[in-house]
mmCIF file of C-alpha atoms in Angstrom:
data_model
loop_
_atom_site.group_PDB
_atom_site.id
_atom_site.type_symbol
_atom_site.label_atom_id
_atom_site.label_comp_id
_atom_site.label_asym_id
_atom_site.label_seq_id
_atom_site.Cartn_x
_atom_site.Cartn_y
_atom_site.Cartn_z
ATOM 1 C CA LYS A 1 -13.229 10.135 -11.896
ATOM 2 C CA ALA A 2 -9.851 11.469 -12.539
ATOM 3 C CA GLY A 3 -7.250 9.176 -10.152
ATOM 4 C CA VAL A 4 -5.294 10.375 -7.191
ATOM 5 C CA THR A 5 -2.696 12.566 -8.066
ATOM 6 C CA GLN A 6 0.440 13.455 -6.790
ATOM 7 C CA THR A 7 3.277 16.251 -7.432
ATOM 8 C CA PRO A 8 5.859 16.811 -8.016
ATOM 9 C CA ARG A 9 6.769 13.063 -9.446
ATOM 10 C CA TYR A 10 10.416 13.265 -9.002
ATOM 11 C CA LEU A 11 12.275 15.185 -6.577
ATOM 12 C CA ILE A 12 16.662 15.187 -5.638
ATOM 13 C CA LYS A 13 17.407 16.891 -2.602
ATOM 14 C CA THR A 14 20.489 17.291 -0.215
ATOM 15 C CA ARG A 15 20.846 16.235 3.486
ATOM 16 C CA GLY A 16 19.352 18.300 5.877
ATOM 17 C CA GLN A 17 17.031 20.045 3.488
ATOM 18 C CA GLN A 18 13.189 19.911 3.601
ATOM 19 C CA VAL A 19 10.817 18.845 1.350
ATOM 20 C CA THR A 20 6.860 19.088 1.079
ATOM 21 C CA LEU A 21 4.881 16.361 -1.367
ATOM 22 C CA SER A 22 1.126 16.886 -2.268
ATOM 23 C CA CYS A 23 -1.636 14.850 -2.832
ATOM 24 C CA SER A 24 -5.130 15.432 -4.675
ATOM 25 C CA PRO A 25 -7.552 12.459 -3.514
ATOM 26 C CA ILE A 26 -10.168 11.102 -6.103
ATOM 27 C CA SER A 27 -13.178 13.600 -6.231
ATOM 28 C CA GLY A 28 -15.262 12.932 -2.744
ATOM 29 C CA HIS A 29 -12.551 11.091 -1.081
ATOM 30 C CA ARG A 30 -11.733 12.303 2.312
ATOM 31 C CA SER A 31 -9.642 10.130 3.877
ATOM 32 C CA VAL A 32 -5.920 10.385 2.831
ATOM 33 C CA SER A 33 -3.203 8.162 3.478
ATOM 34 C CA TRP A 34 0.587 7.969 3.251
ATOM 35 C CA TYR A 35 3.245 5.714 2.683
ATOM 36 C CA GLN A 36 6.658 5.078 2.115
ATOM 37 C CA GLN A 37 7.930 2.459 -0.119
ATOM 38 C CA THR A 38 11.765 1.152 -0.155
ATOM 39 C CA PRO A 39 13.385 -2.106 -1.531
ATOM 40 C CA GLY A 40 13.767 -3.199 1.758
ATOM 41 C CA GLN A 41 11.190 -2.285 3.927
ATOM 42 C CA GLY A 42 8.339 -2.520 1.617
ATOM 43 C CA LEU A 43 5.193 -0.134 2.298
ATOM 44 C CA GLN A 44 5.330 1.600 5.682
ATOM 45 C CA PHE A 45 2.375 4.042 6.875
ATOM 46 C CA LEU A 46 3.325 6.916 7.679
ATOM 47 C CA PHE A 47 -0.307 8.616 8.577
ATOM 48 C CA GLU A 48 -3.912 9.251 7.395
ATOM 49 C CA TYR A 49 -5.938 12.200 7.617
ATOM 50 C CA PHE A 50 -9.631 12.457 7.543
ATOM 51 C CA SER A 51 -11.675 15.871 7.505
ATOM 52 C CA GLU A 52 -8.582 18.027 7.697
ATOM 53 C CA THR A 53 -7.761 15.720 11.066
ATOM 54 C CA GLN A 54 -4.764 13.078 11.714
ATOM 55 C CA ARG A 55 -6.421 9.859 12.388
ATOM 56 C CA ASN A 56 -3.697 7.367 12.526
ATOM 57 C CA LYS A 57 0.122 7.758 12.691
ATOM 58 C CA GLY A 58 2.565 5.088 11.903
ATOM 59 C CA ASN A 59 6.269 4.700 12.887
ATOM 60 C CA PHE A 60 8.246 7.493 11.754
ATOM 61 C CA PRO A 61 10.032 10.336 13.374
ATOM 62 C CA GLY A 62 8.520 13.843 14.209
ATOM 63 C CA ARG A 63 10.314 15.259 11.336
ATOM 64 C CA PHE A 64 7.862 13.524 8.902
ATOM 65 C CA SER A 65 4.507 15.222 9.150
ATOM 66 C CA GLY A 66 1.601 16.315 7.170
ATOM 67 C CA ARG A 67 -1.727 18.274 7.234
ATOM 68 C CA GLN A 68 -5.026 17.887 5.001
ATOM 69 C CA PHE A 69 -6.896 21.613 3.568
ATOM 70 C CA SER A 70 -10.535 21.365 3.363
ATOM 71 C CA ASN A 71 -10.824 20.399 -0.181
ATOM 72 C CA SER A 72 -8.924 16.836 1.065
ATOM 73 C CA ARG A 73 -6.118 17.824 -0.598
ATOM 74 C CA SER A 74 -2.936 16.759 1.433
ATOM 75 C CA GLU A 75 0.761 17.952 1.740
ATOM 76 C CA MET A 76 3.394 15.853 3.206
ATOM 77 C CA ASN A 77 6.436 17.467 4.613
ATOM 78 C CA VAL A 78 9.874 15.869 5.738
ATOM 79 C CA SER A 79 12.253 18.070 8.000
ATOM 80 C CA THR A 80 16.070 17.643 7.927
ATOM 81 C CA LEU A 81 16.378 15.063 4.935
ATOM 82 C CA GLU A 82 18.324 12.190 6.002
ATOM 83 C CA LEU A 83 19.868 9.898 3.182
ATOM 84 C CA GLY A 84 17.549 7.043 4.348
ATOM 85 C CA ASP A 85 14.723 8.835 3.439
ATOM 86 C CA SER A 86 15.203 7.992 -0.472
ATOM 87 C CA ALA A 87 11.585 6.415 -1.142
ATOM 88 C CA LEU A 88 9.031 6.590 -3.053
ATOM 89 C CA TYR A 89 6.187 8.596 -1.574
ATOM 90 C CA LEU A 90 2.322 6.874 -2.087
ATOM 91 C CA CYS A 91 -0.354 8.726 -1.459
ATOM 92 C CA ALA A 92 -3.932 6.719 -1.301
ATOM 93 C CA SER A 93 -7.431 7.661 -0.667
ATOM 94 C CA ARG A 94 -10.388 6.423 0.766
ATOM 95 C CA ASN A 95 -13.937 6.668 0.436
ATOM 96 C CA ALA A 96 -14.354 6.738 4.455
ATOM 97 C CA GLY A 97 -18.682 6.247 3.764
ATOM 98 C CA ALA A 98 -17.969 3.020 1.147
ATOM 99 C CA THR A 99 -18.773 -0.522 2.661
ATOM 100 C CA TYR A 100 -14.766 -1.728 1.565
ATOM 101 C CA ASN A 101 -11.942 -0.213 2.854
ATOM 102 C CA GLU A 102 -10.111 -0.131 -0.771
ATOM 103 C CA GLN A 103 -7.516 2.305 -1.122
ATOM 104 C CA PHE A 104 -6.826 3.663 -4.336
ATOM 105 C CA PHE A 105 -3.052 4.918 -4.882
ATOM 106 C CA GLY A 106 -1.132 7.883 -6.380
ATOM 107 C CA PRO A 107 1.518 7.388 -8.731
ATOM 108 C CA GLY A 108 4.161 8.410 -5.982
ATOM 109 C CA THR A 109 6.771 10.566 -5.847
ATOM 110 C CA ARG A 110 10.184 9.338 -5.851
ATOM 111 C CA LEU A 111 12.134 11.078 -3.369
ATOM 112 C CA THR A 112 16.144 11.115 -3.872
ATOM 113 C CA VAL A 113 18.253 12.677 -0.977
ATOM 114 C CA LEU A 114 22.015 12.867 -2.062
ATOM 115 C CA ALA B 1 -0.840 -4.890 17.227
ATOM 116 C CA GLN B 2 -1.578 -5.536 13.379
ATOM 117 C CA ARG B 3 0.869 -6.791 11.586
ATOM 118 C CA VAL B 4 1.373 -8.570 8.349
ATOM 119 C CA THR B 5 4.137 -11.332 7.261
ATOM 120 C CA GLN B 6 5.121 -11.701 3.612
ATOM 121 C CA PRO B 7 8.046 -14.322 4.169
ATOM 122 C CA GLU B 8 9.025 -14.407 0.648
ATOM 123 C CA LYS B 9 10.662 -11.676 -0.968
ATOM 124 C CA LEU B 10 10.933 -12.958 -4.038
ATOM 125 C CA LEU B 11 8.979 -16.069 -5.797
ATOM 126 C CA SER B 12 9.728 -17.622 -9.253
ATOM 127 C CA VAL B 13 7.798 -20.075 -11.192
ATOM 128 C CA PHE B 14 7.411 -21.072 -14.641
ATOM 129 C CA LYS B 15 4.147 -20.519 -16.820
ATOM 130 C CA GLY B 16 1.407 -22.745 -16.095
ATOM 131 C CA ALA B 17 2.775 -23.995 -12.882
ATOM 132 C CA PRO B 18 0.523 -23.255 -9.518
ATOM 133 C CA VAL B 19 1.482 -20.245 -7.626
ATOM 134 C CA GLU B 20 1.208 -19.654 -3.699
ATOM 135 C CA LEU B 21 2.042 -16.371 -1.813
ATOM 136 C CA LYS B 22 1.867 -16.442 1.248
ATOM 137 C CA CYS B 23 0.920 -14.087 4.322
ATOM 138 C CA ASN B 24 0.157 -14.709 7.762
ATOM 139 C CA TYR B 25 -1.093 -11.665 9.936
ATOM 140 C CA SER B 26 -1.638 -10.728 13.504
ATOM 141 C CA TYR B 27 -4.478 -8.589 14.944
ATOM 142 C CA SER B 28 -6.129 -9.035 17.880
ATOM 143 C CA GLY B 29 -9.976 -7.955 16.215
ATOM 144 C CA SER B 30 -11.717 -8.844 13.273
ATOM 145 C CA PRO B 31 -9.216 -7.778 10.426
ATOM 146 C CA GLU B 32 -9.977 -6.883 6.456
ATOM 147 C CA LEU B 33 -7.657 -8.772 4.374
ATOM 148 C CA PHE B 34 -6.363 -7.745 0.879
ATOM 149 C CA TRP B 35 -3.489 -8.482 -1.554
ATOM 150 C CA TYR B 36 -2.880 -5.730 -3.501
ATOM 151 C CA VAL B 37 -0.641 -5.944 -7.062
ATOM 152 C CA GLN B 38 2.053 -3.470 -8.631
ATOM 153 C CA TYR B 39 2.687 -4.538 -11.757
ATOM 154 C CA SER B 40 5.483 -2.892 -13.708
ATOM 155 C CA ARG B 41 5.313 1.051 -14.063
ATOM 156 C CA GLN B 42 1.983 0.640 -12.755
ATOM 157 C CA ARG B 43 0.389 2.246 -9.602
ATOM 158 C CA LEU B 44 -0.493 0.000 -6.558
ATOM 159 C CA GLN B 45 -3.797 -1.617 -7.187
ATOM 160 C CA LEU B 46 -6.256 -3.630 -5.269
ATOM 161 C CA LEU B 47 -6.495 -7.476 -6.708
ATOM 162 C CA LEU B 48 -9.182 -8.653 -4.102
ATOM 163 C CA ARG B 49 -10.400 -8.562 -0.490
ATOM 164 C CA HIS B 50 -11.435 -11.461 1.300
ATOM 165 C CA ILE B 51 -15.354 -10.141 2.180
ATOM 166 C CA SER B 52 -15.890 -10.085 -1.212
ATOM 167 C CA ARG B 53 -14.862 -14.358 -1.573
ATOM 168 C CA GLU B 54 -14.232 -13.542 -4.994
ATOM 169 C CA SER B 55 -11.580 -14.544 -8.026
ATOM 170 C CA ILE B 56 -9.782 -12.249 -9.853
ATOM 171 C CA LYS B 57 -7.273 -13.034 -12.739
ATOM 172 C CA GLY B 58 -7.566 -16.050 -11.649
ATOM 173 C CA PHE B 59 -6.377 -15.767 -8.618
ATOM 174 C CA THR B 60 -8.161 -16.303 -5.133
ATOM 175 C CA ALA B 61 -7.417 -15.999 -1.270
ATOM 176 C CA ASP B 62 -8.945 -17.811 1.522
ATOM 177 C CA LEU B 63 -8.733 -16.425 4.966
ATOM 178 C CA ASN B 64 -8.103 -18.702 7.723
ATOM 179 C CA LYS B 65 -8.575 -17.402 11.209
ATOM 180 C CA GLY B 66 -7.018 -20.593 12.554
ATOM 181 C CA GLU B 67 -3.617 -20.411 11.222
ATOM 182 C CA THR B 68 -3.808 -16.413 10.761
ATOM 183 C CA SER B 69 -3.235 -16.640 7.033
ATOM 184 C CA PHE B 70 -4.691 -15.221 3.899
ATOM 185 C CA HIS B 71 -2.678 -16.927 1.202
ATOM 186 C CA LEU B 72 -2.775 -15.459 -2.571
ATOM 187 C CA LYS B 73 -3.056 -18.844 -4.868
ATOM 188 C CA LYS B 74 -3.566 -19.359 -8.847
ATOM 189 C CA PRO B 75 -3.516 -22.640 -10.446
ATOM 190 C CA PHE B 76 -1.627 -21.734 -13.596
ATOM 191 C CA ALA B 77 0.653 -18.954 -13.178
ATOM 192 C CA GLN B 78 0.864 -16.561 -16.575
ATOM 193 C CA GLU B 79 3.746 -14.266 -17.223
ATOM 194 C CA GLU B 80 1.808 -11.249 -17.173
ATOM 195 C CA ASP B 81 1.014 -12.666 -13.676
ATOM 196 C CA SER B 82 4.741 -11.304 -12.630
ATOM 197 C CA ALA B 83 4.577 -8.211 -10.616
ATOM 198 C CA MET B 84 5.046 -6.942 -6.516
ATOM 199 C CA TYR B 85 2.350 -8.582 -4.231
ATOM 200 C CA TYR B 86 1.124 -7.032 -1.225
ATOM 201 C CA CYS B 87 -0.904 -8.292 1.543
ATOM 202 C CA ALA B 88 -2.540 -5.811 3.839
ATOM 203 C CA LEU B 89 -4.554 -5.740 6.654
ATOM 204 C CA SER B 90 -7.091 -3.126 8.457
ATOM 205 C CA GLY B 91 -9.369 -3.146 11.838
ATOM 206 C CA TYR B 92 -13.285 -3.532 10.785
ATOM 207 C CA ASN B 93 -13.771 -0.137 11.318
ATOM 208 C CA ASN B 94 -10.083 1.044 11.188
ATOM 209 C CA ASN B 95 -8.910 2.947 9.077
ATOM 210 C CA ASP B 96 -5.211 2.565 9.611
ATOM 211 C CA MET B 97 -4.295 0.074 6.853
ATOM 212 C CA ARG B 98 -1.083 -2.104 7.201
ATOM 213 C CA PHE B 99 1.020 -3.860 3.863
ATOM 214 C CA GLY B 100 3.184 -6.726 4.338
ATOM 215 C CA ALA B 101 6.977 -6.513 3.280
ATOM 216 C CA GLY B 102 5.853 -7.748 -0.475
ATOM 217 C CA THR B 103 6.388 -10.339 -2.717
ATOM 218 C CA ARG B 104 8.219 -10.343 -5.976
ATOM 219 C CA LEU B 105 6.851 -12.962 -8.473
ATOM 220 C CA THR B 106 8.421 -13.910 -11.496
ATOM 221 C CA VAL B 107 7.106 -16.004 -14.253
ATOM 222 C CA LYS B 108 9.183 -17.242 -16.506
ATOM 223 C CA PRO B 109 8.291 -18.861 -20.052
#
């Protein structure tokens, strides 16, 4: 099976702009989670979607939002970008019906806010 | 609330030396604990999970519920073990996986 894919791989934006990131999970995986990875904070959980519904949300401001489509593909949106939003954004998918909770990660989208 | 603490941001050992990456957690229920690894220029990937009680690439980790710890150990470190290691926790039937801040392991020749 193809792995988790994320587009674009790199983005450069300026403060105040908004951005949309995309994630395609492994075929058959209906759960998609988003994480922000920074050198100082490590991996921080943003939110998780399952069957087009947000099931869990981390401690991020409302500028961070997401959605999931019927084919399980997911998008994450960040509005009014701030310098501190510069990070690697990782998407992970999971087979929600599996016994184990293993998450499979994509390569990430590197967002730079100038 | 779920919380994972990795007290060491950086850890450096010599090749052949034992290595232990520490992980402590807080969770009120029955947790699932994992170690994920990210090698240079590669994706984050699962290294091992506590419920399978397996050894992967010579690494083992034992869940100590009394000390709420899940330390990762390897008796003889290799240079190829140099990577970023993340401890992660998920509650039983809970899809919210939380990660620690990570420990960067460097194995020197």
